[in-house]
PDB file of C-alpha atoms and ligand atoms in Angstrom:
ATOM      1  CA  UNK A   1      -7.822   4.007 -19.804  1.00  0.00           C
ATOM      2  CA  UNK A   2      -7.011   7.460 -21.102  1.00  0.00           C
ATOM      3  CA  UNK A   3      -9.111  10.553 -20.599  1.00  0.00           C
ATOM      4  CA  UNK A   4      -8.825  12.896 -23.561  1.00  0.00           C
ATOM      5  CA  UNK A   5      -8.892  16.404 -22.174  1.00  0.00           C
ATOM      6  CA  UNK A   6     -10.353  17.806 -25.420  1.00  0.00           C
ATOM      7  CA  UNK A   7     -13.400  15.605 -24.926  1.00  0.00           C
ATOM      8  CA  UNK A   8     -14.142  16.697 -21.355  1.00  0.00           C
ATOM      9  CA  UNK A   9     -17.509  18.393 -21.344  1.00  0.00           C
ATOM     10  CA  UNK A  10     -19.940  18.422 -18.491  1.00  0.00           C
ATOM     11  CA  UNK A  11     -18.428  18.176 -15.089  1.00  0.00           C
ATOM     12  CA  UNK A  12     -17.900  16.633 -12.794  1.00  0.00           C
ATOM     13  CA  UNK A  13     -16.955  13.536 -14.724  1.00  0.00           C
ATOM     14  CA  UNK A  14     -17.732  10.495 -12.614  1.00  0.00           C
ATOM     15  CA  UNK A  15     -15.809   7.350 -13.521  1.00  0.00           C
ATOM     16  CA  UNK A  16     -16.375   3.948 -12.016  1.00  0.00           C
ATOM     17  CA  UNK A  17     -14.435   1.236 -13.750  1.00  0.00           C
ATOM     18  CA  UNK A  18     -13.115  -2.223 -12.983  1.00  0.00           C
ATOM     19  CA  UNK A  19      -9.614  -2.807 -14.333  1.00  0.00           C
ATOM     20  CA  UNK A  20      -8.475  -6.385 -14.940  1.00  0.00           C
ATOM     21  CA  UNK A  21      -5.356  -7.232 -12.938  1.00  0.00           C
ATOM     22  CA  UNK A  22      -3.092  -7.335 -16.012  1.00  0.00           C
ATOM     23  CA  UNK A  23      -4.088  -3.803 -17.036  1.00  0.00           C
ATOM     24  CA  UNK A  24      -2.576  -2.332 -13.887  1.00  0.00           C
ATOM     25  CA  UNK A  25       1.086  -3.167 -14.151  1.00  0.00           C
ATOM     26  CA  UNK A  26       1.710  -3.739 -10.489  1.00  0.00           C
ATOM     27  CA  UNK A  27       4.980  -5.515  -9.904  1.00  0.00           C
ATOM     28  CA  UNK A  28       6.429  -6.303  -6.511  1.00  0.00           C
ATOM     29  CA  UNK A  29       8.800  -8.988  -5.243  1.00  0.00           C
ATOM     30  CA  UNK A  30       6.501 -10.097  -2.403  1.00  0.00           C
ATOM     31  CA  UNK A  31       3.012  -9.090  -3.517  1.00  0.00           C
ATOM     32  CA  UNK A  32       0.578  -9.193  -6.403  1.00  0.00           C
ATOM     33  CA  UNK A  33      -2.954  -8.067  -7.128  1.00  0.00           C
ATOM     34  CA  UNK A  34      -5.361 -10.914  -6.549  1.00  0.00           C
ATOM     35  CA  UNK A  35      -8.546  -9.166  -7.643  1.00  0.00           C
ATOM     36  CA  UNK A  36      -9.482  -6.680 -10.374  1.00  0.00           C
ATOM     37  CA  UNK A  37      -9.031  -3.071  -9.336  1.00  0.00           C
ATOM     38  CA  UNK A  38     -12.181  -1.014  -8.885  1.00  0.00           C
ATOM     39  CA  UNK A  39     -11.552   2.682  -9.312  1.00  0.00           C
ATOM     40  CA  UNK A  40     -14.244   5.178  -8.469  1.00  0.00           C
ATOM     41  CA  UNK A  41     -13.432   8.840  -8.900  1.00  0.00           C
ATOM     42  CA  UNK A  42     -14.724  12.265  -9.767  1.00  0.00           C
ATOM     43  CA  UNK A  43     -12.759  14.521 -12.072  1.00  0.00           C
ATOM     44  CA  UNK A  44     -13.229  18.248 -12.213  1.00  0.00           C
ATOM     45  CA  UNK A  45     -11.045  20.498 -14.266  1.00  0.00           C
ATOM     46  CA  UNK A  46     -10.180  24.076 -14.833  1.00  0.00           C
ATOM     47  CA  UNK A  47      -8.818  24.432 -18.310  1.00  0.00           C
ATOM     48  CA  UNK A  48      -6.180  21.673 -18.310  1.00  0.00           C
ATOM     49  CA  UNK A  49      -5.652  21.545 -14.574  1.00  0.00           C
ATOM     50  CA  UNK A  50      -7.265  18.425 -13.183  1.00  0.00           C
ATOM     51  CA  UNK A  51      -8.599  17.661  -9.747  1.00  0.00           C
ATOM     52  CA  UNK A  52      -9.302  13.988  -9.107  1.00  0.00           C
ATOM     53  CA  UNK A  53     -10.845  12.571  -5.945  1.00  0.00           C
ATOM     54  CA  UNK A  54     -11.723   8.966  -5.428  1.00  0.00           C
ATOM     55  CA  UNK A  55     -10.860   5.501  -4.256  1.00  0.00           C
ATOM     56  CA  UNK A  56      -9.158   2.363  -5.515  1.00  0.00           C
ATOM     57  CA  UNK A  57     -10.109  -1.044  -4.193  1.00  0.00           C
ATOM     58  CA  UNK A  58      -8.638  -4.442  -4.832  1.00  0.00           C
ATOM     59  CA  UNK A  59      -7.083  -7.321  -2.917  1.00  0.00           C
ATOM     60  CA  UNK A  60      -3.404  -7.991  -2.508  1.00  0.00           C
ATOM     61  CA  UNK A  61      -1.793 -11.404  -2.195  1.00  0.00           C
ATOM     62  CA  UNK A  62       1.477 -11.266  -0.334  1.00  0.00           C
ATOM     63  CA  UNK A  63       4.036 -13.361   1.452  1.00  0.00           C
ATOM     64  CA  UNK A  64       4.591 -12.456   5.112  1.00  0.00           C
ATOM     65  CA  UNK A  65       8.181 -11.286   5.432  1.00  0.00           C
ATOM     66  CA  UNK A  66       8.476 -12.956   8.846  1.00  0.00           C
ATOM     67  CA  UNK A  67       6.657 -16.305   8.654  1.00  0.00           C
ATOM     68  CA  UNK A  68       6.743 -16.539   4.793  1.00  0.00           C
ATOM     69  CA  UNK A  69       3.138 -17.755   4.596  1.00  0.00           C
ATOM     70  CA  UNK A  70       0.893 -16.496   1.796  1.00  0.00           C
ATOM     71  CA  UNK A  71      -2.003 -14.203   2.634  1.00  0.00           C
ATOM     72  CA  UNK A  72      -4.610 -12.147   0.811  1.00  0.00           C
ATOM     73  CA  UNK A  73      -5.911  -8.871   2.167  1.00  0.00           C
ATOM     74  CA  UNK A  74      -8.473  -6.402   0.894  1.00  0.00           C
ATOM     75  CA  UNK A  75      -6.851  -3.163  -0.130  1.00  0.00           C
ATOM     76  CA  UNK A  76      -8.445   0.244  -0.438  1.00  0.00           C
ATOM     77  CA  UNK A  77      -7.037   3.701  -0.650  1.00  0.00           C
ATOM     78  CA  UNK A  78      -8.570   7.089  -1.212  1.00  0.00           C
ATOM     79  CA  UNK A  79      -6.890   9.964  -2.972  1.00  0.00           C
ATOM     80  CA  UNK A  80      -7.273  13.643  -3.706  1.00  0.00           C
ATOM     81  CA  UNK A  81      -4.945  14.709  -6.478  1.00  0.00           C
ATOM     82  CA  UNK A  82      -4.082  17.638  -8.654  1.00  0.00           C
ATOM     83  CA  UNK A  83      -2.557  17.288 -12.089  1.00  0.00           C
ATOM     84  CA  UNK A  84      -1.342  20.008 -14.370  1.00  0.00           C
ATOM     85  CA  UNK A  85       0.145  19.990 -17.863  1.00  0.00           C
ATOM     86  CA  UNK A  86       3.885  19.459 -17.724  1.00  0.00           C
ATOM     87  CA  UNK A  87       5.259  23.010 -17.649  1.00  0.00           C
ATOM     88  CA  UNK A  88       7.994  24.048 -19.999  1.00  0.00           C
ATOM     89  CA  UNK A  89      10.523  24.497 -17.206  1.00  0.00           C
ATOM     90  CA  UNK A  90      12.776  26.491 -19.491  1.00  0.00           C
ATOM     91  CA  UNK A  91      10.174  29.220 -19.753  1.00  0.00           C
ATOM     92  CA  UNK A  92       8.427  28.849 -16.438  1.00  0.00           C
ATOM     93  CA  UNK A  93       7.010  32.064 -15.073  1.00  0.00           C
ATOM     94  CA  UNK A  94       7.031  33.014 -11.402  1.00  0.00           C
ATOM     95  CA  UNK A  95       3.275  33.041 -11.614  1.00  0.00           C
ATOM     96  CA  UNK A  96       3.189  29.320 -12.408  1.00  0.00           C
ATOM     97  CA  UNK A  97       5.804  28.569  -9.796  1.00  0.00           C
ATOM     98  CA  UNK A  98       3.711  30.299  -7.137  1.00  0.00           C
ATOM     99  CA  UNK A  99       0.588  28.540  -8.302  1.00  0.00           C
ATOM    100  CA  UNK A 100       2.069  25.083  -7.820  1.00  0.00           C
ATOM    101  CA  UNK A 101       4.427  25.717  -4.959  1.00  0.00           C
ATOM    102  CA  UNK A 102       1.818  25.171  -2.264  1.00  0.00           C
ATOM    103  CA  UNK A 103       0.275  22.029  -3.699  1.00  0.00           C
ATOM    104  CA  UNK A 104       1.419  18.529  -4.444  1.00  0.00           C
ATOM    105  CA  UNK A 105       0.899  18.481  -8.158  1.00  0.00           C
ATOM    106  CA  UNK A 106       1.435  15.650 -10.587  1.00  0.00           C
ATOM    107  CA  UNK A 107       2.088  16.368 -14.223  1.00  0.00           C
ATOM    108  CA  UNK A 108       0.735  14.946 -17.439  1.00  0.00           C
ATOM    109  CA  UNK A 109       1.148  15.902 -21.076  1.00  0.00           C
ATOM    110  CA  UNK A 110      -1.905  18.180 -21.071  1.00  0.00           C
ATOM    111  CA  UNK A 111      -3.573  16.170 -23.844  1.00  0.00           C
ATOM    112  CA  UNK A 112      -4.583  12.799 -22.460  1.00  0.00           C
ATOM    113  CA  UNK A 113      -4.544  11.623 -18.882  1.00  0.00           C
ATOM    114  CA  UNK A 114      -3.367   8.091 -18.108  1.00  0.00           C
ATOM    115  CA  UNK A 115      -5.790   6.707 -15.520  1.00  0.00           C
ATOM    116  CA  UNK A 116      -4.000   3.342 -15.228  1.00  0.00           C
ATOM    117  CA  UNK A 117      -0.749   5.051 -14.299  1.00  0.00           C
ATOM    118  CA  UNK A 118      -2.526   7.104 -11.633  1.00  0.00           C
ATOM    119  CA  UNK A 119      -4.119   3.972 -10.151  1.00  0.00           C
ATOM    120  CA  UNK A 120      -0.823   2.112 -10.129  1.00  0.00           C
ATOM    121  CA  UNK A 121       0.850   5.027  -8.383  1.00  0.00           C
ATOM    122  CA  UNK A 122      -1.871   5.159  -5.723  1.00  0.00           C
ATOM    123  CA  UNK A 123      -1.485   1.455  -4.983  1.00  0.00           C
ATOM    124  CA  UNK A 124       2.300   1.713  -4.818  1.00  0.00           C
ATOM    125  CA  UNK A 125       2.134   4.698  -2.471  1.00  0.00           C
ATOM    126  CA  UNK A 126      -0.298   3.026  -0.083  1.00  0.00           C
ATOM    127  CA  UNK A 127       1.204  -0.441   0.279  1.00  0.00           C
ATOM    128  CA  UNK A 128       3.492  -1.041   3.262  1.00  0.00           C
ATOM    129  CA  UNK A 129       7.269  -1.263   2.948  1.00  0.00           C
ATOM    130  CA  UNK A 130       7.203  -4.744   4.438  1.00  0.00           C
ATOM    131  CA  UNK A 131       4.313  -7.153   4.288  1.00  0.00           C
ATOM    132  CA  UNK A 132       3.554  -8.873   7.574  1.00  0.00           C
ATOM    133  CA  UNK A 133       0.532 -11.084   8.216  1.00  0.00           C
ATOM    134  CA  UNK A 134      -0.046  -9.302  11.525  1.00  0.00           C
ATOM    135  CA  UNK A 135       1.856  -6.812  13.636  1.00  0.00           C
ATOM    136  CA  UNK A 136       2.886  -9.385  16.228  1.00  0.00           C
ATOM    137  CA  UNK A 137       3.792 -12.179  13.807  1.00  0.00           C
ATOM    138  CA  UNK A 138       6.499 -14.174  15.607  1.00  0.00           C
ATOM    139  CA  UNK A 139       8.128 -15.356  12.402  1.00  0.00           C
ATOM    140  CA  UNK A 140      10.182 -18.515  12.041  1.00  0.00           C
ATOM    141  CA  UNK A 141      12.813 -19.903  14.385  1.00  0.00           C
ATOM    142  CA  UNK A 142      16.154 -19.032  12.858  1.00  0.00           C
ATOM    143  CA  UNK A 143      17.521 -22.414  13.930  1.00  0.00           C
ATOM    144  CA  UNK A 144      14.881 -25.039  13.124  1.00  0.00           C
ATOM    145  CA  UNK A 145      12.529 -22.984  10.923  1.00  0.00           C
ATOM    146  CA  UNK A 146       9.445 -23.742  13.029  1.00  0.00           C
ATOM    147  CA  UNK A 147       6.568 -21.277  12.822  1.00  0.00           C
ATOM    148  CA  UNK A 148       6.732 -19.573  16.221  1.00  0.00           C
ATOM    149  CA  UNK A 149       3.107 -18.388  15.857  1.00  0.00           C
ATOM    150  CA  UNK A 150       2.137 -21.994  16.519  1.00  0.00           C
ATOM    151  CA  UNK A 151       4.082 -22.112  19.765  1.00  0.00           C
ATOM    152  CA  UNK A 152       7.683 -22.199  20.891  1.00  0.00           C
ATOM    153  CA  UNK A 153       9.991 -24.757  19.368  1.00  0.00           C
ATOM    154  CA  UNK A 154      12.499 -26.970  21.158  1.00  0.00           C
ATOM    155  CA  UNK A 155      15.411 -24.673  20.347  1.00  0.00           C
ATOM    156  CA  UNK A 156      14.216 -22.173  22.965  1.00  0.00           C
ATOM    157  CA  UNK A 157      14.099 -24.786  25.738  1.00  0.00           C
ATOM    158  CA  UNK A 158      17.588 -25.985  24.997  1.00  0.00           C
ATOM    159  CA  UNK A 159      18.976 -22.502  25.431  1.00  0.00           C
ATOM    160  CA  UNK A 160      21.269 -22.547  28.444  1.00  0.00           C
ATOM    161  CA  UNK A 161      19.707 -19.761  30.492  1.00  0.00           C
ATOM    162  CA  UNK A 162      20.552 -20.433  34.135  1.00  0.00           C
ATOM    163  CA  UNK A 163      18.408 -17.636  35.533  1.00  0.00           C
ATOM    164  CA  UNK A 164      15.344 -19.004  33.790  1.00  0.00           C
ATOM    165  CA  UNK A 165      15.919 -22.602  34.917  1.00  0.00           C
ATOM    166  CA  UNK A 166      16.455 -21.475  38.505  1.00  0.00           C
ATOM    167  CA  UNK A 167      13.156 -19.620  38.329  1.00  0.00           C
ATOM    168  CA  UNK A 168      11.412 -22.660  36.839  1.00  0.00           C
ATOM    169  CA  UNK A 169      12.826 -24.899  39.554  1.00  0.00           C
ATOM    170  CA  UNK A 170      11.651 -22.466  42.179  1.00  0.00           C
ATOM    171  CA  UNK A 171       8.127 -22.423  40.709  1.00  0.00           C
ATOM    172  CA  UNK A 172       8.088 -26.230  40.543  1.00  0.00           C
ATOM    173  CA  UNK A 173       9.011 -26.479  44.208  1.00  0.00           C
ATOM    174  CA  UNK A 174       6.422 -23.877  45.109  1.00  0.00           C
ATOM    175  CA  UNK A 175       3.705 -25.827  43.261  1.00  0.00           C
ATOM    176  CA  UNK A 176       4.784 -29.066  44.978  1.00  0.00           C
ATOM    177  CA  UNK A 177       4.591 -27.413  48.383  1.00  0.00           C
ATOM    178  CA  UNK A 178       1.128 -26.040  47.727  1.00  0.00           C
ATOM    179  CA  UNK A 179      -0.191 -29.404  46.635  1.00  0.00           C
TER     180      UNK A 179
HETATM  181 ZN1   ZN H   1       3.597 -13.827   9.448  1.00  0.00          ZN
HETATM  182 ZN1   ZN H   2      13.583 -23.755  16.680  1.00  0.00          ZN
END
């Protein structure tokens, strides 16, 4: 979806659109979009400077980096962005520099605004560096590959930890005495 700046008339321009997964070119080694992306935003503009506020919603299928199971999670992110025509940096005036210095500004060609690219960027900025199914995912045993979320595997028990076995023996004796 492109917004032609020449055609912008009444503001604010309210856009609500559902983008099929293949229109948003999201590519990630461990994740993919599992639902169409709903974008809902309001665009106001001053000349060719754009101000866009809204949300993107979809669902993301990912592989947990610890237990390597596949999961799907709803995803939503809100944004508040400013875009300006790409300045001619060769002839940039101090006035323009001051104007943009204080704000995080994205640039576009000043003619047509690429909504898909903006949506893709918002998704990429908001996804985590590492996908985990839950914060305390125990992952897999590095020896036998068992899923430690489903309980400890035998490898742990076979670990020769004398302090632990002494403690266990002590508890066993204590339980026997109490019985
Ligand atoms: Zn996990
Ligand atoms: Zn194990």
